[in-house]
Coordinates of C-alpha atoms in Angstrom, one line a residue:
M1 CA -21.3 -14.4 64.7
A2 CA -20.0 -15.0 61.2
I3 CA -20.7 -12.6 58.4
R4 CA -22.1 -14.1 55.2
P5 CA -20.2 -13.6 51.9
D6 CA -23.2 -11.9 50.2
E7 CA -23.3 -9.3 53.0
I8 CA -19.7 -8.5 52.5
T9 CA -20.4 -8.0 48.8
S10 CA -23.3 -5.7 49.3
V11 CA -21.3 -3.6 51.8
L12 CA -18.4 -3.3 49.4
K13 CA -20.8 -2.3 46.6
S14 CA -22.4 0.5 48.6
Q15 CA -19.0 1.8 49.7
L16 CA -17.9 1.9 46.0
E17 CA -21.0 3.8 45.0
Q18 CA -20.4 6.4 47.7
Y19 CA -16.7 6.7 46.7
K20 CA -17.8 7.3 43.0
S21 CA -20.3 10.0 44.0
Q22 CA -17.6 11.8 46.1
L23 CA -15.1 11.8 43.2
N24 CA -17.4 14.0 41.1
V25 CA -15.8 12.7 37.9
S26 CA -16.3 15.2 35.0
N27 CA -16.4 14.8 31.3
V28 CA -15.8 18.5 30.7
G29 CA -12.5 20.2 31.0
S30 CA -10.8 23.5 30.3
V31 CA -7.8 24.4 28.1
L32 CA -4.7 25.0 30.2
Q33 CA -2.5 25.9 27.2
V34 CA -2.7 25.7 23.4
G35 CA -0.2 26.1 20.6
D36 CA 1.3 24.3 17.6
G37 CA -1.8 22.1 17.1
I38 CA -1.6 20.7 20.7
A39 CA -3.9 21.6 23.6
R40 CA -3.4 20.6 27.3
V41 CA -6.7 20.2 29.0
Y42 CA -7.4 20.0 32.7
G43 CA -10.4 18.3 34.3
M44 CA -11.3 15.5 31.8
E45 CA -10.7 12.5 34.2
K46 CA -12.9 10.2 32.1
A47 CA -11.2 10.8 28.8
M48 CA -10.0 7.7 26.9
S49 CA -6.9 7.4 24.7
M50 CA -7.8 8.1 21.0
E51 CA -11.2 9.6 22.1
L52 CA -12.6 12.5 20.1
V53 CA -13.2 15.7 22.1
E54 CA -15.0 18.9 21.1
F55 CA -13.8 22.4 21.7
A56 CA -16.4 25.2 22.5
D57 CA -15.0 27.5 19.7
P58 CA -17.3 28.8 17.0
D59 CA -16.1 26.2 14.5
K60 CA -16.7 23.3 17.0
T61 CA -13.2 22.1 16.3
M62 CA -12.5 18.4 17.1
G63 CA -9.5 17.1 18.9
M64 CA -8.1 13.7 19.8
V65 CA -6.8 12.6 23.2
L66 CA -3.3 11.2 22.9
N67 CA -1.6 11.8 26.2
L68 CA -3.2 10.7 29.5
E69 CA -1.2 12.3 32.4
E70 CA -1.8 12.7 36.1
D71 CA -3.3 16.2 36.1
N72 CA -4.1 16.9 32.4
V73 CA -4.6 15.3 29.0
G74 CA -2.7 16.1 25.8
V75 CA -5.1 16.7 22.9
V76 CA -4.0 17.0 19.3
I77 CA -6.2 19.4 17.3
L78 CA -7.8 18.0 14.2
G79 CA -7.9 21.2 12.1
E80 CA -6.6 24.7 12.4
G81 CA -8.1 25.6 15.8
R82 CA -7.1 29.3 15.5
K83 CA -10.0 30.3 17.8
I84 CA -9.2 27.9 20.6
H85 CA -7.8 29.8 23.7
E86 CA -6.8 29.3 27.3
G87 CA -9.8 28.6 29.6
M88 CA -12.1 27.4 26.8
E89 CA -14.4 24.5 27.6
V90 CA -13.7 21.1 26.1
K91 CA -16.1 18.1 26.4
T92 CA -15.6 14.4 25.6
T93 CA -17.8 12.8 22.9
G94 CA -17.6 9.2 24.2
R95 CA -16.5 8.2 20.6
I96 CA -13.1 6.7 19.8
A97 CA -11.6 8.1 16.6
S98 CA -13.7 6.4 13.8
I99 CA -14.5 6.9 10.2
P100 CA -17.6 6.2 8.0
V101 CA -17.3 2.9 6.1
G102 CA -19.4 1.1 3.4
E103 CA -20.1 1.1 -0.3
A104 CA -21.0 4.8 -0.2
M105 CA -17.3 5.6 0.2
L106 CA -16.4 4.2 -3.3
G107 CA -15.5 6.9 -5.8
R108 CA -15.0 9.5 -3.1
V109 CA -12.1 11.7 -2.0
I110 CA -12.2 12.3 1.8
N111 CA -9.9 13.5 4.6
S112 CA -8.7 11.4 7.5
I113 CA -11.9 11.8 9.5
G114 CA -14.3 11.1 6.6
T115 CA -15.1 14.6 5.5
P116 CA -15.7 14.7 1.7
L117 CA -13.3 16.9 -0.3
D118 CA -14.6 16.2 -3.8
G119 CA -17.6 18.6 -3.8
K120 CA -20.1 15.7 -4.4
G121 CA -22.1 16.3 -1.2
P122 CA -22.2 14.4 2.1
I123 CA -21.4 10.7 2.3
A124 CA -24.6 8.6 2.8
S125 CA -23.0 6.1 5.2
T126 CA -24.6 5.2 8.6
E127 CA -21.8 2.7 9.6
F128 CA -18.7 3.8 11.5
S129 CA -15.6 1.8 12.2
P130 CA -12.9 2.6 14.8
M131 CA -9.6 3.6 13.2
E132 CA -7.6 1.5 15.6
I133 CA -8.5 -2.2 16.2
I134 CA -6.4 -5.2 17.2
A135 CA -5.2 -7.1 14.1
P136 CA -6.7 -10.6 13.4
G137 CA -5.0 -13.4 15.3
I138 CA -3.2 -16.4 13.7
V139 CA -6.2 -18.7 14.0
K140 CA -8.4 -16.2 12.0
R141 CA -5.9 -16.2 9.1
K142 CA -5.1 -18.4 6.2
S143 CA -1.8 -18.5 4.2
V144 CA -1.5 -16.1 1.3
H145 CA -2.1 -18.0 -1.9
E146 CA -4.1 -15.9 -4.4
P147 CA -2.1 -13.6 -6.7
L148 CA -2.7 -9.9 -6.7
M149 CA -1.8 -9.0 -10.3
T150 CA -0.2 -5.5 -10.6
G151 CA -0.1 -5.6 -14.4
L152 CA 3.6 -4.9 -14.3
T153 CA 5.5 -7.8 -15.9
A154 CA 8.7 -7.3 -13.8
I155 CA 6.7 -7.5 -10.5
D156 CA 4.2 -10.2 -11.4
A157 CA 7.1 -12.4 -12.8
M158 CA 9.9 -11.8 -10.2
I159 CA 8.4 -10.3 -7.1
P160 CA 4.8 -11.6 -7.0
I161 CA 2.3 -10.1 -4.6
G162 CA -0.4 -12.2 -3.0
R163 CA -3.8 -11.0 -1.6
G164 CA -3.3 -10.4 2.1
Q165 CA 0.4 -9.7 1.8
R166 CA 2.4 -6.5 2.9
E167 CA 4.8 -5.5 0.1
L168 CA 6.9 -2.4 0.6
I169 CA 7.7 -0.1 -2.3
I170 CA 10.9 1.7 -1.5
G171 CA 13.2 4.1 -3.3
D172 CA 14.4 7.7 -3.6
R173 CA 12.0 10.5 -4.6
Q174 CA 10.9 10.6 -8.2
T175 CA 11.8 7.0 -9.1
G176 CA 8.2 5.8 -9.9
K177 CA 6.9 4.5 -6.5
T178 CA 3.5 6.1 -6.8
A179 CA 3.4 5.0 -10.5
I180 CA 3.6 1.4 -9.5
A181 CA 0.7 1.9 -7.0
I182 CA -1.5 3.6 -9.6
D183 CA -0.8 1.0 -12.2
T184 CA -1.8 -1.7 -9.6
I185 CA -5.1 0.1 -9.0
I186 CA -5.8 0.5 -12.7
N187 CA -5.0 -3.2 -13.3
Q188 CA -7.7 -4.4 -10.8
K189 CA -10.4 -3.2 -13.2
N190 CA -10.8 -6.5 -15.1
Q191 CA -9.6 -8.9 -12.3
P192 CA -11.8 -11.7 -11.0
D193 CA -13.3 -10.8 -7.5
R194 CA -12.2 -7.2 -8.2
P195 CA -10.5 -5.8 -5.0
I196 CA -11.6 -2.4 -3.6
C197 CA -8.6 0.0 -3.8
I198 CA -7.9 2.6 -1.1
Y199 CA -5.2 5.2 -1.9
V200 CA -3.9 7.0 1.2
A201 CA -1.9 10.2 0.4
I202 CA 0.0 11.4 3.5
G203 CA 1.7 14.8 3.4
Q204 CA 1.4 15.0 -0.4
K205 CA 0.8 18.2 -2.3
S206 CA -3.0 18.7 -3.0
S207 CA -2.1 19.2 -6.7
N208 CA -0.5 15.7 -6.8
V209 CA -3.6 14.1 -5.3
G210 CA -5.8 16.0 -7.8
R211 CA -3.7 14.6 -10.7
I212 CA -3.9 11.1 -9.4
H213 CA -7.7 11.5 -9.0
K214 CA -8.0 12.7 -12.6
I215 CA -5.9 9.8 -13.9
L216 CA -8.0 7.2 -12.0
E217 CA -11.2 8.8 -13.3
E218 CA -10.0 8.8 -16.9
Q219 CA -9.0 5.1 -16.6
G220 CA -12.4 4.2 -15.1
A221 CA -10.9 3.1 -11.8
M222 CA -12.6 5.5 -9.4
E223 CA -15.7 3.4 -9.2
Y224 CA -13.9 0.9 -7.0
T225 CA -11.4 3.3 -5.4
V226 CA -11.4 5.5 -2.3
I227 CA -8.8 8.3 -2.0
I228 CA -8.0 9.5 1.6
T229 CA -5.8 12.6 1.7
A230 CA -4.0 14.4 4.5
A231 CA -2.2 17.1 2.6
A232 CA 1.2 18.6 3.6
T233 CA -0.7 21.7 4.8
D234 CA -3.0 19.7 7.1
A235 CA -2.5 19.3 10.8
P236 CA 0.0 16.5 11.8
A237 CA -2.9 14.8 13.6
L238 CA -4.7 14.4 10.3
Q239 CA -1.6 13.0 8.7
F240 CA -1.2 10.6 11.6
L241 CA -4.8 9.3 11.3
A242 CA -4.9 8.9 7.5
P243 CA -3.4 5.4 7.2
Y244 CA -5.5 4.0 10.0
A245 CA -8.6 5.4 8.3
G246 CA -7.6 3.6 5.1
C247 CA -7.2 0.4 7.1
A248 CA -10.6 0.8 8.7
I249 CA -12.3 1.1 5.3
G250 CA -10.3 -1.8 3.9
E251 CA -11.3 -4.0 6.9
Y252 CA -15.0 -3.3 6.3
F253 CA -14.7 -5.0 2.9
M254 CA -12.3 -7.7 4.1
N255 CA -14.8 -8.7 6.8
K256 CA -17.5 -9.0 4.2
G257 CA -15.5 -11.6 2.4
Q258 CA -14.3 -9.2 -0.3
H259 CA -10.8 -8.1 -1.2
A260 CA -9.1 -4.8 -0.6
V261 CA -5.8 -3.2 -1.5
V262 CA -4.6 -0.3 0.7
I263 CA -1.7 1.9 -0.5
F264 CA 0.1 4.1 2.0
D265 CA 1.9 6.9 0.2
D266 CA 4.1 7.4 2.1
L267 CA 4.9 6.1 5.6
S268 CA 8.1 8.3 5.9
K269 CA 5.9 11.4 6.1
H270 CA 3.5 9.5 8.5
A271 CA 6.4 8.9 10.9
Q272 CA 7.5 12.5 10.6
A273 CA 4.0 13.7 11.4
Y274 CA 3.9 11.4 14.5
R275 CA 7.4 12.7 15.5
A276 CA 6.1 16.3 15.3
M277 CA 3.1 15.5 17.5
S278 CA 5.1 13.5 20.0
L279 CA 7.8 16.2 20.5
L280 CA 5.1 18.8 21.0
L281 CA 3.5 16.5 23.6
R282 CA 6.9 16.4 25.3
R283 CA 7.3 12.7 24.8
P284 CA 11.0 11.7 25.1
P285 CA 12.9 11.6 21.7
G286 CA 14.9 8.5 20.6
R287 CA 16.9 7.7 17.5
E288 CA 16.7 10.5 14.9
A289 CA 14.4 12.3 17.4
F290 CA 11.6 9.8 16.7
P291 CA 9.7 8.6 19.8
G292 CA 10.4 5.1 21.1
D293 CA 7.2 3.6 19.8
V294 CA 7.6 4.6 16.2
F295 CA 8.1 0.9 15.3
Y296 CA 4.8 0.0 17.0
L297 CA 3.2 2.8 15.1
H298 CA 3.7 1.0 11.8
S299 CA 3.6 -2.6 13.0
R300 CA 0.1 -2.2 14.5
L301 CA -1.0 -0.6 11.2
L302 CA 0.5 -3.2 8.7
E303 CA -0.3 -6.2 10.9
R304 CA -4.0 -5.5 10.1
S305 CA -3.6 -6.7 6.5
A306 CA -4.5 -10.4 6.3
K307 CA -6.0 -13.2 4.3
L308 CA -8.9 -14.4 6.5
S309 CA -9.8 -18.1 6.9
D310 CA -12.7 -19.6 5.0
A311 CA -14.8 -19.7 8.2
L312 CA -14.6 -15.9 8.3
G313 CA -15.5 -15.4 4.6
A314 CA -12.0 -15.7 3.1
G315 CA -11.7 -11.9 2.5
S316 CA -8.3 -10.2 2.3
M317 CA -6.6 -6.9 2.8
T318 CA -3.3 -6.3 1.0
A319 CA -1.0 -3.4 2.2
L320 CA 1.4 -1.7 -0.2
P321 CA 3.3 0.8 2.0
I322 CA 5.6 3.3 0.3
V323 CA 8.8 4.5 1.9
E324 CA 11.1 7.2 0.6
T325 CA 14.8 6.8 1.1
Q326 CA 17.6 9.5 1.0
A327 CA 20.3 8.7 -1.6
G328 CA 19.3 5.0 -1.6
D329 CA 20.0 4.5 2.1
V330 CA 17.8 1.5 3.1
S331 CA 19.6 1.2 6.4
A332 CA 18.0 4.4 7.8
Y333 CA 15.6 4.1 10.8
I334 CA 12.2 4.2 9.2
P335 CA 13.1 2.1 6.1
T336 CA 14.6 -0.7 8.2
N337 CA 11.6 -0.6 10.5
V338 CA 9.1 -1.0 7.7
I339 CA 11.3 -3.6 5.9
S340 CA 11.3 -5.8 9.0
I341 CA 7.5 -5.6 9.3
T342 CA 6.6 -6.3 5.7
D343 CA 6.7 -9.5 3.6
G344 CA 9.1 -8.2 1.0
Q345 CA 10.2 -5.1 -0.8
I346 CA 10.3 -3.7 -4.3
F347 CA 13.4 -1.5 -4.4
L348 CA 13.5 1.2 -7.1
E349 CA 16.9 2.4 -8.1
T350 CA 17.6 6.0 -9.3
D351 CA 20.4 4.9 -11.7
L352 CA 18.1 2.4 -13.4
F353 CA 15.4 5.0 -13.7
Y354 CA 17.7 7.5 -15.4
A355 CA 19.0 4.8 -17.6
G356 CA 15.5 4.5 -19.1
I357 CA 14.6 1.1 -17.4
R358 CA 11.1 1.7 -16.1
P359 CA 9.8 0.4 -13.7
A360 CA 13.3 0.9 -12.3
I361 CA 13.2 -2.3 -10.2
N362 CA 16.5 -3.6 -8.8
A363 CA 15.9 -7.4 -9.1
G364 CA 18.9 -8.1 -6.8
I365 CA 17.6 -6.7 -3.5
S366 CA 13.8 -6.8 -4.3
V367 CA 12.1 -9.8 -2.8
S368 CA 8.7 -11.3 -2.1
R369 CA 8.6 -13.5 1.0
V370 CA 5.4 -15.1 -0.3
G371 CA 7.0 -16.0 -3.6
G372 CA 5.5 -18.7 -5.9
A373 CA 2.5 -19.2 -3.6
A374 CA 1.2 -15.9 -5.1
Q375 CA 1.7 -16.8 -8.7
T376 CA -0.4 -18.7 -11.2
K377 CA 1.1 -22.0 -12.5
A378 CA 1.5 -20.4 -16.0
M379 CA 3.5 -17.5 -14.7
K380 CA 5.5 -19.7 -12.3
A381 CA 6.6 -22.0 -15.2
V382 CA 7.8 -19.2 -17.5
A383 CA 9.3 -16.9 -14.9
G384 CA 11.2 -19.5 -12.9
K385 CA 14.6 -18.8 -14.3
L386 CA 14.0 -15.1 -15.2
R387 CA 15.5 -13.6 -12.0
L388 CA 18.6 -15.9 -12.3
D389 CA 19.1 -15.0 -16.0
L390 CA 18.9 -11.3 -15.2
A391 CA 21.3 -11.6 -12.2
Q392 CA 23.8 -13.5 -14.5
F393 CA 23.4 -10.9 -17.2
R394 CA 24.2 -8.1 -14.7
E395 CA 27.4 -9.8 -13.6
L396 CA 28.4 -10.5 -17.2
E397 CA 27.5 -6.9 -18.3
S398 CA 29.8 -5.3 -15.7
F399 CA 32.6 -7.8 -16.6
A400 CA 32.1 -7.2 -20.3
Q401 CA 32.9 -3.5 -19.9
F402 CA 36.5 -4.4 -19.3
A403 CA 36.9 -7.4 -21.6
S404 CA 37.8 -6.7 -25.3
D405 CA 36.8 -10.0 -26.8
L406 CA 34.2 -12.5 -25.5
D407 CA 33.4 -16.0 -26.6
K408 CA 30.2 -16.6 -28.5
A409 CA 28.3 -18.2 -25.5
T410 CA 28.9 -15.1 -23.4
Q411 CA 27.9 -12.8 -26.2
D412 CA 24.7 -14.7 -26.7
Q413 CA 24.0 -14.6 -22.9
I414 CA 24.5 -10.8 -22.9
R415 CA 22.3 -10.4 -25.9
R416 CA 19.5 -12.5 -24.3
G417 CA 19.9 -10.4 -21.1
Q418 CA 19.5 -7.1 -23.0
K419 CA 16.4 -8.5 -24.6
L420 CA 14.9 -9.5 -21.3
M421 CA 15.6 -6.1 -19.8
E422 CA 13.8 -4.5 -22.8
V423 CA 10.9 -6.9 -22.5
L424 CA 10.4 -6.0 -18.8
K425 CA 10.2 -2.2 -19.6
Q426 CA 6.7 -0.9 -19.5
P427 CA 5.0 2.4 -20.1
Q428 CA 3.1 4.1 -17.3
F429 CA -0.6 3.4 -16.9
Q430 CA -0.6 0.5 -19.4
P431 CA -0.8 -2.6 -17.2
L432 CA -0.8 -6.0 -19.0
N433 CA -3.0 -9.0 -18.5
L434 CA -1.7 -12.5 -17.7
A435 CA -1.8 -13.7 -21.3
E436 CA 0.3 -10.7 -22.5
Q437 CA 2.8 -11.1 -19.7
V438 CA 3.2 -14.9 -20.0
S439 CA 3.4 -14.9 -23.8
I440 CA 6.2 -12.2 -24.1
I441 CA 8.3 -13.8 -21.3
Y442 CA 8.0 -17.2 -22.9
A443 CA 9.0 -15.8 -26.2
A444 CA 12.1 -14.0 -24.7
N445 CA 13.1 -17.1 -22.7
N446 CA 12.9 -19.5 -25.6
G447 CA 14.8 -17.5 -28.1
L448 CA 11.8 -16.5 -30.2
L449 CA 12.9 -12.9 -30.0
D450 CA 16.6 -13.5 -30.8
D451 CA 16.1 -12.4 -34.4
V452 CA 14.3 -9.2 -33.4
E453 CA 16.5 -6.1 -32.9
T454 CA 16.6 -4.9 -29.3
S455 CA 15.7 -1.4 -30.4
S456 CA 12.5 -2.8 -32.1
L457 CA 11.3 -4.8 -29.1
Q458 CA 8.9 -2.1 -27.8
K459 CA 7.2 -1.9 -31.2
F460 CA 7.2 -5.7 -31.4
K461 CA 5.5 -6.0 -28.0
E462 CA 2.9 -3.3 -28.8
E463 CA 1.9 -5.0 -32.1
W464 CA 2.1 -8.6 -30.6
F465 CA -0.4 -7.7 -27.9
K466 CA -2.8 -6.3 -30.5
Y467 CA -2.4 -9.5 -32.5
L468 CA -2.9 -11.7 -29.4
A469 CA -6.2 -9.9 -28.7
A470 CA -7.5 -10.0 -32.2
Q471 CA -6.0 -13.1 -34.0
A472 CA -5.2 -15.5 -31.1
K473 CA -8.2 -15.2 -28.8
D474 CA -8.3 -19.0 -28.1
L475 CA -4.6 -19.0 -27.1
S476 CA -5.1 -15.9 -24.9
A477 CA -8.1 -17.6 -23.2
K478 CA -6.1 -20.7 -22.4
I479 CA -3.3 -18.7 -20.8
L480 CA -5.7 -16.5 -18.9
T481 CA -7.0 -19.6 -17.0
G482 CA -3.6 -19.5 -15.2
D483 CA -3.0 -23.3 -15.6
K484 CA 0.5 -24.5 -16.5
L485 CA 1.1 -24.3 -20.3
S486 CA 0.6 -27.7 -21.9
D487 CA 2.8 -29.0 -24.7
E488 CA 0.0 -28.2 -27.1
T489 CA -0.4 -24.6 -25.8
E490 CA 3.4 -24.1 -26.0
K491 CA 3.4 -25.4 -29.6
E492 CA 0.4 -23.1 -30.5
L493 CA 2.2 -20.1 -28.9
K494 CA 5.4 -20.7 -30.9
E495 CA 3.4 -21.0 -34.1
H496 CA 1.5 -17.8 -33.4
V497 CA 4.8 -15.9 -32.7
S498 CA 6.4 -17.2 -35.9
K499 CA 3.3 -16.4 -37.9
F500 CA 3.2 -12.9 -36.4
K501 CA 6.9 -12.2 -37.2
T502 CA 6.5 -13.5 -40.7
N503 CA 3.2 -11.9 -41.8
F504 CA 2.5 -8.9 -39.5
F505 CA 5.6 -7.5 -37.9
V506 CA 7.6 -5.0 -40.1
K507 CA 11.1 -4.4 -38.6

């Protein structure tokens, strides 16, 4: 007699239930060994990767499951965990590592798991978002086309950044990498559709983070900014989680159709924290002792920045990762990894920095792979030949060191190049708007500054911007629309520059 398929199914189901009850799967385990911020736990068969677990010590220390092995799980301790000892009970929470998100986060300083550090009381947020999610697919995205203005003329003109892009800021220590990031945050204050800014400090000194917090407060930028800090003294696990926490907060705003900018300062220290955890978990070391998946560590992080399609609200999340090099070596392991993941890099050179050119951007190897798509028509028109002019000037300048007499055309080109270099210099924490940037580049490109001494250019710029804001409001408004400069606007700009030089500027 034949057995019906539904009978087979019911028999299999009952057998499965019996097997499950015999397994006696437990969500509670005990510590086998503990040390260096790592605990090996026996008995938590149901534990999931990246799940938060709670130790039974007096501080109720949290940990995160990172290694799933045959007979035990490797847990990284999120905190000091000095009172955790062998044999202590550990229980799973059923919650994958997540962080509170929402408007309540704005203006706050928090750690990697959402604990406030600014003394302003608990965060009134009921929404939580997992730190690790799969990045949006190709169909969900739209090409990057809106400019993210940094307020730094050299970047907005030559290495434009678009909303949804990933632009690496790379250079040796103390060359102004963080300064570019802070200027970008300050510049968002008066931008249309103002982006939410998230500054993630990984392995930084707490005093540095405090200084940045103070600067942003003084500039009125904290109202749209979140600072996430995992200090150098914090556990490697907290440094590892910090950038993912920043991404989770940024995604909340991106999914609501808003714009976000996430700054990771810096991913070199993030990779080092991950290496420390991996080696303690006995994962096999690879090149420079980093684990084999260190590329995946950053690719799954940076891939989450996107410009979403109109159907999904057209929100965006822009990533500005920072990487520190040793003696300008961009061919080291972590720099090459992050360069290959991002859509361009801003390379800061130590020699330029010490020569007084700030921001110390090397226009030769800095690039934006989004390019003109992330520029307004006005900026694209005036900045088109700027990079080429600077490159030619650099060649001529190095050649001119050895030549005693130069023809007039070469001398003029060198003089124009020196003026361009001076025009692109910019003081810290003083970002410029589009009208200021376009007007000064146009003046430099069209020879309107040829009769101004190079040494007087900084004073000229300062006074010209005041004049533009006070005496040429109509011109400023026309340029701020972002449209290509009409013949009439160009004529008006030339007239205003001539009038300013004649009547207002004292050399």
